[in-house]
mmCIF file of C-alpha atoms in Angstrom:
data_model
loop_
_atom_site.group_PDB
_atom_site.id
_atom_site.type_symbol
_atom_site.label_atom_id
_atom_site.label_comp_id
_atom_site.label_asym_id
_atom_site.label_seq_id
_atom_site.Cartn_x
_atom_site.Cartn_y
_atom_site.Cartn_z
ATOM 1 C CA UNK A 1 -0.027 0.098 0.013
ATOM 2 C CA UNK A 2 1.216 3.476 -0.714
ATOM 3 C CA UNK A 3 1.849 5.742 2.205
ATOM 4 C CA UNK A 4 0.771 9.206 0.834
ATOM 5 C CA UNK A 5 -1.275 10.750 3.757
ATOM 6 C CA UNK A 6 -5.181 11.393 3.600
ATOM 7 C CA UNK A 7 -4.586 15.214 3.764
ATOM 8 C CA UNK A 8 -2.285 14.982 0.679
ATOM 9 C CA UNK A 9 -4.728 12.756 -1.271
ATOM 10 C CA UNK A 10 -7.593 15.066 -0.475
ATOM 11 C CA UNK A 11 -5.604 18.290 -1.622
ATOM 12 C CA UNK A 12 -6.256 18.029 -5.283
ATOM 13 C CA UNK A 13 -7.087 15.254 -8.070
ATOM 14 C CA UNK A 14 -4.523 14.430 -10.683
ATOM 15 C CA UNK A 15 -7.076 13.539 -13.060
ATOM 16 C CA UNK A 16 -11.026 14.195 -13.000
ATOM 17 C CA UNK A 17 -13.796 12.616 -15.184
ATOM 18 C CA UNK A 18 -17.449 13.416 -14.789
ATOM 19 C CA UNK A 19 -20.417 11.731 -16.689
ATOM 20 C CA UNK A 20 -18.127 10.157 -19.481
ATOM 21 C CA UNK A 21 -19.896 8.497 -22.255
ATOM 22 C CA UNK A 22 -18.586 6.681 -25.065
ATOM 23 C CA UNK A 23 -20.075 4.651 -27.820
ATOM 24 C CA UNK A 24 -18.892 2.643 -30.931
ATOM 25 C CA UNK A 25 -21.627 2.688 -33.360
ATOM 26 C CA UNK A 26 -24.848 1.852 -31.393
ATOM 27 C CA UNK A 27 -23.145 0.269 -28.614
ATOM 28 C CA UNK A 28 -22.494 2.430 -25.651
ATOM 29 C CA UNK A 29 -19.167 1.096 -23.997
ATOM 30 C CA UNK A 30 -18.990 3.747 -21.036
ATOM 31 C CA UNK A 31 -22.236 4.864 -19.303
ATOM 32 C CA UNK A 32 -22.112 8.002 -17.143
ATOM 33 C CA UNK A 33 -18.677 6.998 -15.515
ATOM 34 C CA UNK A 34 -17.110 9.586 -13.086
ATOM 35 C CA UNK A 35 -13.927 9.157 -11.105
ATOM 36 C CA UNK A 36 -10.998 11.081 -9.776
ATOM 37 C CA UNK A 37 -7.534 10.105 -8.594
ATOM 38 C CA UNK A 38 -5.617 11.735 -5.841
ATOM 39 C CA UNK A 39 -1.963 12.216 -5.855
ATOM 40 C CA UNK A 40 0.017 9.267 -4.690
ATOM 41 C CA UNK A 41 -3.097 6.985 -4.916
ATOM 42 C CA UNK A 42 -2.827 3.616 -6.819
ATOM 43 C CA UNK A 43 -6.265 2.524 -8.308
ATOM 44 C CA UNK A 44 -6.855 -0.914 -9.821
ATOM 45 C CA UNK A 45 -9.573 -1.505 -12.136
ATOM 46 C CA UNK A 46 -10.812 -5.151 -12.509
ATOM 47 C CA UNK A 47 -13.610 -6.657 -14.328
ATOM 48 C CA UNK A 48 -14.496 -9.021 -17.107
ATOM 49 C CA UNK A 49 -13.286 -8.492 -20.788
ATOM 50 C CA UNK A 50 -15.642 -6.149 -22.786
ATOM 51 C CA UNK A 51 -16.375 -4.311 -19.439
ATOM 52 C CA UNK A 52 -15.233 -1.031 -20.559
ATOM 53 C CA UNK A 53 -11.907 -1.073 -18.657
ATOM 54 C CA UNK A 54 -9.434 -0.461 -21.697
ATOM 55 C CA UNK A 55 -11.770 1.874 -23.315
ATOM 56 C CA UNK A 56 -11.924 4.010 -20.120
ATOM 57 C CA UNK A 57 -8.243 4.160 -20.031
ATOM 58 C CA UNK A 58 -8.100 4.917 -23.848
ATOM 59 C CA UNK A 59 -10.431 7.931 -23.050
ATOM 60 C CA UNK A 60 -8.332 8.990 -20.027
ATOM 61 C CA UNK A 61 -5.119 9.035 -22.370
ATOM 62 C CA UNK A 62 -6.736 10.810 -25.390
ATOM 63 C CA UNK A 63 -6.464 7.936 -27.525
ATOM 64 C CA UNK A 64 -10.099 8.061 -27.808
ATOM 65 C CA UNK A 65 -12.525 10.888 -27.609
ATOM 66 C CA UNK A 66 -15.539 10.934 -25.235
ATOM 67 C CA UNK A 67 -19.001 11.625 -26.706
ATOM 68 C CA UNK A 68 -20.106 13.422 -23.529
ATOM 69 C CA UNK A 69 -18.500 14.220 -20.292
ATOM 70 C CA UNK A 70 -15.809 16.278 -18.498
ATOM 71 C CA UNK A 71 -12.084 15.464 -18.295
ATOM 72 C CA UNK A 72 -9.450 17.380 -16.764
ATOM 73 C CA UNK A 73 -5.850 17.134 -15.483
ATOM 74 C CA UNK A 74 -5.461 19.286 -12.468
ATOM 75 C CA UNK A 75 -5.743 22.828 -14.014
ATOM 76 C CA UNK A 76 -5.876 21.665 -17.506
ATOM 77 C CA UNK A 77 -9.479 21.403 -18.739
ATOM 78 C CA UNK A 78 -9.152 18.864 -21.598
ATOM 79 C CA UNK A 79 -12.981 18.310 -22.230
ATOM 80 C CA UNK A 80 -16.483 19.812 -21.095
ATOM 81 C CA UNK A 81 -19.534 17.991 -22.334
ATOM 82 C CA UNK A 82 -17.630 16.203 -24.748
ATOM 83 C CA UNK A 83 -16.260 19.261 -26.358
ATOM 84 C CA UNK A 84 -12.417 19.219 -26.546
ATOM 85 C CA UNK A 85 -9.827 21.942 -25.913
ATOM 86 C CA UNK A 86 -7.168 23.078 -28.847
ATOM 87 C CA UNK A 87 -4.256 21.419 -29.645
ATOM 88 C CA UNK A 88 -2.271 23.436 -27.032
ATOM 89 C CA UNK A 89 -4.693 22.108 -24.415
ATOM 90 C CA UNK A 90 -4.548 18.751 -25.567
ATOM 91 C CA UNK A 91 -0.541 18.735 -25.460
ATOM 92 C CA UNK A 92 -0.565 20.081 -22.033
ATOM 93 C CA UNK A 93 -2.628 17.136 -21.040
ATOM 94 C CA UNK A 94 -0.561 14.601 -22.861
ATOM 95 C CA UNK A 95 2.427 15.830 -20.701
ATOM 96 C CA UNK A 96 0.833 15.184 -17.660
ATOM 97 C CA UNK A 97 0.549 11.148 -17.950
ATOM 98 C CA UNK A 98 2.394 8.311 -19.155
ATOM 99 C CA UNK A 99 0.906 5.061 -20.641
ATOM 100 C CA UNK A 100 2.362 1.631 -20.381
ATOM 101 C CA UNK A 101 0.577 -0.646 -23.279
ATOM 102 C CA UNK A 102 -0.244 -4.406 -23.076
ATOM 103 C CA UNK A 103 1.955 -5.240 -25.907
ATOM 104 C CA UNK A 104 4.794 -2.678 -25.178
ATOM 105 C CA UNK A 105 4.545 -0.658 -28.104
ATOM 106 C CA UNK A 106 8.489 0.059 -28.210
ATOM 107 C CA UNK A 107 9.698 1.358 -31.515
ATOM 108 C CA UNK A 108 11.144 -1.745 -33.312
ATOM 109 C CA UNK A 109 13.935 -0.042 -34.972
ATOM 110 C CA UNK A 110 15.274 2.081 -32.178
ATOM 111 C CA UNK A 111 17.448 1.036 -29.514
ATOM 112 C CA UNK A 112 16.423 0.375 -25.933
ATOM 113 C CA UNK A 113 18.052 3.701 -24.873
ATOM 114 C CA UNK A 114 16.629 5.741 -27.877
ATOM 115 C CA UNK A 115 13.070 4.447 -27.266
ATOM 116 C CA UNK A 116 13.296 5.641 -23.625
ATOM 117 C CA UNK A 117 15.048 9.402 -24.591
ATOM 118 C CA UNK A 118 13.437 10.051 -27.804
ATOM 119 C CA UNK A 119 10.305 11.735 -26.398
ATOM 120 C CA UNK A 120 12.136 13.913 -23.742
ATOM 121 C CA UNK A 121 14.534 15.167 -26.368
ATOM 122 C CA UNK A 122 11.951 15.496 -29.416
ATOM 123 C CA UNK A 123 8.575 16.279 -27.573
ATOM 124 C CA UNK A 124 9.812 17.977 -24.207
ATOM 125 C CA UNK A 125 12.801 19.592 -25.929
ATOM 126 C CA UNK A 126 15.079 18.597 -23.012
ATOM 127 C CA UNK A 127 18.907 18.696 -23.146
ATOM 128 C CA UNK A 128 20.066 15.517 -25.183
ATOM 129 C CA UNK A 129 22.712 14.696 -22.514
ATOM 130 C CA UNK A 130 20.761 15.285 -19.517
ATOM 131 C CA UNK A 131 17.840 12.899 -21.086
ATOM 132 C CA UNK A 132 20.217 10.297 -21.975
ATOM 133 C CA UNK A 133 21.688 10.322 -18.383
ATOM 134 C CA UNK A 134 18.320 10.095 -16.959
ATOM 135 C CA UNK A 135 17.255 7.375 -19.341
ATOM 136 C CA UNK A 136 20.110 5.298 -18.287
ATOM 137 C CA UNK A 137 19.619 5.625 -14.798
ATOM 138 C CA UNK A 138 15.885 4.661 -15.430
ATOM 139 C CA UNK A 139 16.817 1.688 -17.463
ATOM 140 C CA UNK A 140 19.206 0.663 -14.644
ATOM 141 C CA UNK A 141 16.456 1.084 -12.065
ATOM 142 C CA UNK A 142 14.280 -1.357 -14.278
ATOM 143 C CA UNK A 143 16.900 -3.930 -14.222
ATOM 144 C CA UNK A 144 18.123 -3.281 -17.813
ATOM 145 C CA UNK A 145 21.658 -1.667 -17.426
ATOM 146 C CA UNK A 146 23.677 -3.347 -20.193
ATOM 147 C CA UNK A 147 20.838 -3.719 -22.755
ATOM 148 C CA UNK A 148 20.722 0.077 -23.825
ATOM 149 C CA UNK A 149 21.857 -0.591 -27.216
ATOM 150 C CA UNK A 150 19.928 -3.308 -27.956
ATOM 151 C CA UNK A 151 16.716 -3.424 -29.952
ATOM 152 C CA UNK A 152 13.358 -4.435 -28.631
ATOM 153 C CA UNK A 153 13.442 -7.998 -30.274
ATOM 154 C CA UNK A 154 16.641 -8.907 -28.287
ATOM 155 C CA UNK A 155 14.924 -8.619 -25.003
ATOM 156 C CA UNK A 156 12.583 -10.879 -23.453
ATOM 157 C CA UNK A 157 8.853 -9.791 -22.920
ATOM 158 C CA UNK A 158 9.336 -8.828 -19.383
ATOM 159 C CA UNK A 159 12.504 -6.625 -20.274
ATOM 160 C CA UNK A 160 10.378 -4.906 -23.114
ATOM 161 C CA UNK A 161 7.720 -4.386 -20.601
ATOM 162 C CA UNK A 162 10.117 -2.695 -18.180
ATOM 163 C CA UNK A 163 11.720 -0.725 -20.927
ATOM 164 C CA UNK A 164 8.131 0.804 -21.715
ATOM 165 C CA UNK A 165 7.529 1.553 -18.109
ATOM 166 C CA UNK A 166 11.157 3.557 -18.260
ATOM 167 C CA UNK A 167 9.927 5.305 -21.307
ATOM 168 C CA UNK A 168 6.941 6.450 -19.583
ATOM 169 C CA UNK A 169 8.520 7.656 -16.730
ATOM 170 C CA UNK A 170 11.255 9.424 -18.622
ATOM 171 C CA UNK A 171 8.281 11.992 -19.373
ATOM 172 C CA UNK A 172 8.071 12.992 -15.832
ATOM 173 C CA UNK A 173 4.307 12.186 -15.664
ATOM 174 C CA UNK A 174 2.074 12.886 -12.994
ATOM 175 C CA UNK A 175 0.208 9.782 -13.368
ATOM 176 C CA UNK A 176 1.080 6.549 -14.933
ATOM 177 C CA UNK A 177 -1.483 4.264 -16.588
ATOM 178 C CA UNK A 178 -1.228 0.714 -17.267
ATOM 179 C CA UNK A 179 -3.364 -1.303 -19.596
ATOM 180 C CA UNK A 180 -3.053 -4.978 -18.415
ATOM 181 C CA UNK A 181 0.640 -4.752 -18.317
ATOM 182 C CA UNK A 182 1.215 -8.386 -17.623
ATOM 183 C CA UNK A 183 -1.470 -10.152 -19.857
ATOM 184 C CA UNK A 184 1.157 -10.908 -22.713
ATOM 185 C CA UNK A 185 3.697 -12.455 -20.301
ATOM 186 C CA UNK A 186 4.290 -15.881 -18.624
ATOM 187 C CA UNK A 187 4.276 -16.291 -14.968
ATOM 188 C CA UNK A 188 7.905 -15.584 -14.293
ATOM 189 C CA UNK A 189 7.920 -12.654 -16.389
ATOM 190 C CA UNK A 190 4.954 -11.246 -14.981
ATOM 191 C CA UNK A 191 6.491 -11.457 -11.465
ATOM 192 C CA UNK A 192 9.369 -9.191 -12.797
ATOM 193 C CA UNK A 193 6.845 -6.479 -13.954
ATOM 194 C CA UNK A 194 4.768 -6.493 -10.953
ATOM 195 C CA UNK A 195 7.790 -6.161 -8.788
ATOM 196 C CA UNK A 196 8.724 -2.952 -10.609
ATOM 197 C CA UNK A 197 5.094 -1.659 -10.259
ATOM 198 C CA UNK A 198 5.136 -2.503 -6.631
ATOM 199 C CA UNK A 199 8.347 -0.486 -6.263
ATOM 200 C CA UNK A 200 6.696 2.589 -8.254
ATOM 201 C CA UNK A 201 3.590 2.481 -5.663
ATOM 202 C CA UNK A 202 6.072 2.427 -2.634
ATOM 203 C CA UNK A 203 7.620 5.713 -3.962
ATOM 204 C CA UNK A 204 3.957 7.179 -3.833
ATOM 205 C CA UNK A 205 3.622 7.442 -7.706
ATOM 206 C CA UNK A 206 0.154 7.876 -8.711
ATOM 207 C CA UNK A 207 -0.859 4.998 -10.735
ATOM 208 C CA UNK A 208 -3.876 3.591 -12.531
ATOM 209 C CA UNK A 209 -3.510 -0.204 -13.424
ATOM 210 C CA UNK A 210 -6.184 -2.188 -15.627
ATOM 211 C CA UNK A 211 -5.077 -5.762 -14.452
ATOM 212 C CA UNK A 212 -6.520 -9.162 -13.981
ATOM 213 C CA UNK A 213 -4.025 -10.173 -11.269
ATOM 214 C CA UNK A 214 -6.283 -10.073 -8.099
ATOM 215 C CA UNK A 215 -3.502 -10.711 -5.505
ATOM 216 C CA UNK A 216 -1.549 -7.956 -6.919
ATOM 217 C CA UNK A 217 -4.287 -5.507 -6.846
ATOM 218 C CA UNK A 218 -5.222 -6.496 -3.294
ATOM 219 C CA UNK A 219 -1.504 -5.825 -2.121
ATOM 220 C CA UNK A 220 -0.942 -2.694 -4.061
ATOM 221 C CA UNK A 221 -3.925 -0.916 -4.582
ATOM 222 C CA UNK A 222 -5.418 1.819 -2.359
ATOM 223 C CA UNK A 223 -8.711 1.515 -4.229
ATOM 224 C CA UNK A 224 -10.382 -1.096 -6.520
ATOM 225 C CA UNK A 225 -12.966 -0.306 -9.191
ATOM 226 C CA UNK A 226 -14.980 -3.168 -10.538
ATOM 227 C CA UNK A 227 -16.557 -2.393 -14.033
ATOM 228 C CA UNK A 228 -18.945 -4.455 -16.043
ATOM 229 C CA UNK A 229 -21.111 -3.505 -18.953
ATOM 230 C CA UNK A 230 -19.582 -0.128 -19.193
ATOM 231 C CA UNK A 231 -20.486 1.059 -15.679
ATOM 232 C CA UNK A 232 -18.618 1.096 -12.367
ATOM 233 C CA UNK A 233 -20.458 -1.539 -10.254
ATOM 234 C CA UNK A 234 -18.432 -1.214 -7.024
ATOM 235 C CA UNK A 235 -15.519 0.626 -5.649
ATOM 236 C CA UNK A 236 -13.775 0.646 -2.666
ATOM 237 C CA UNK A 237 -10.477 -0.268 -0.562
ATOM 238 C CA UNK A 238 -8.807 -3.261 -2.069
ATOM 239 C CA UNK A 239 -9.572 -5.431 0.803
ATOM 240 C CA UNK A 240 -13.399 -4.608 0.901
ATOM 241 C CA UNK A 241 -13.959 -5.039 -2.842
ATOM 242 C CA UNK A 242 -11.861 -8.250 -3.395
ATOM 243 C CA UNK A 243 -12.273 -9.973 -0.094
ATOM 244 C CA UNK A 244 -15.915 -8.796 0.912
ATOM 245 C CA UNK A 245 -17.408 -7.442 -2.206
ATOM 246 C CA UNK A 246 -21.075 -6.120 -1.789
ATOM 247 C CA UNK A 247 -22.463 -6.488 -5.176
ATOM 248 C CA UNK A 248 -23.558 -9.681 -6.635
ATOM 249 C CA UNK A 249 -21.888 -8.944 -9.878
ATOM 250 C CA UNK A 250 -18.715 -8.312 -8.314
ATOM 251 C CA UNK A 251 -19.184 -11.692 -6.253
ATOM 252 C CA UNK A 252 -19.848 -13.571 -9.307
ATOM 253 C CA UNK A 253 -16.805 -12.392 -11.379
ATOM 254 C CA UNK A 254 -14.336 -13.148 -8.304
ATOM 255 C CA UNK A 255 -15.952 -16.434 -8.026
ATOM 256 C CA UNK A 256 -15.386 -17.273 -11.512
ATOM 257 C CA UNK A 257 -11.619 -15.893 -11.467
ATOM 258 C CA UNK A 258 -10.968 -18.217 -8.412
ATOM 259 C CA UNK A 259 -11.963 -21.297 -10.690
#
């Protein structure tokens, strides 16, 4: 569990979403979703496939646009009533978060080091030498020292995912989103990646993690959100939602996961 104080967490929301709706054709995938994440909070989002979890993350990270609803990153109002701000607003919002994809999404023709330092140099216009030094330090923190000059295909899946975490952290985000970061990995490699995320949580980083790892969610998350059918069915402290769920839909999902 993270150790951010209640006072700190109540001070402001890193991200706020209100009355969000998103449809694909005639299918409404998100129905009136509202949530906020406080500084230093770790939120795990669980639920069945097709329940809206990844679509929610894609809307929060501007990969999809809401049809209706409000979205803001602290003082940056990204969307109100489904109407989005201009390109400068969107660029400011993108600077507030990092995203770790399910399937790594590393540039295959870039070295591992260039994958991590490219955005700080090209997008944030940071000094190249400074960005390189920090990127090397991040890769070392991820247990990837000595792999800087390799290309992604020369790494294991777990190493690629850790490199993608380093890439997200290199942008100095206020919040990092993880979209089922271990779903493409075998159990041994899964443990490597979960260990890194636990370390980030222990450092009071603000994290939102879509995951199917219930034990991990129970151990690391301050709050668990259970989604099904495009709505938030239940949310609360990890121990309550996972061990003592109040809603029948939550109980049915967790019982099925245990089989």
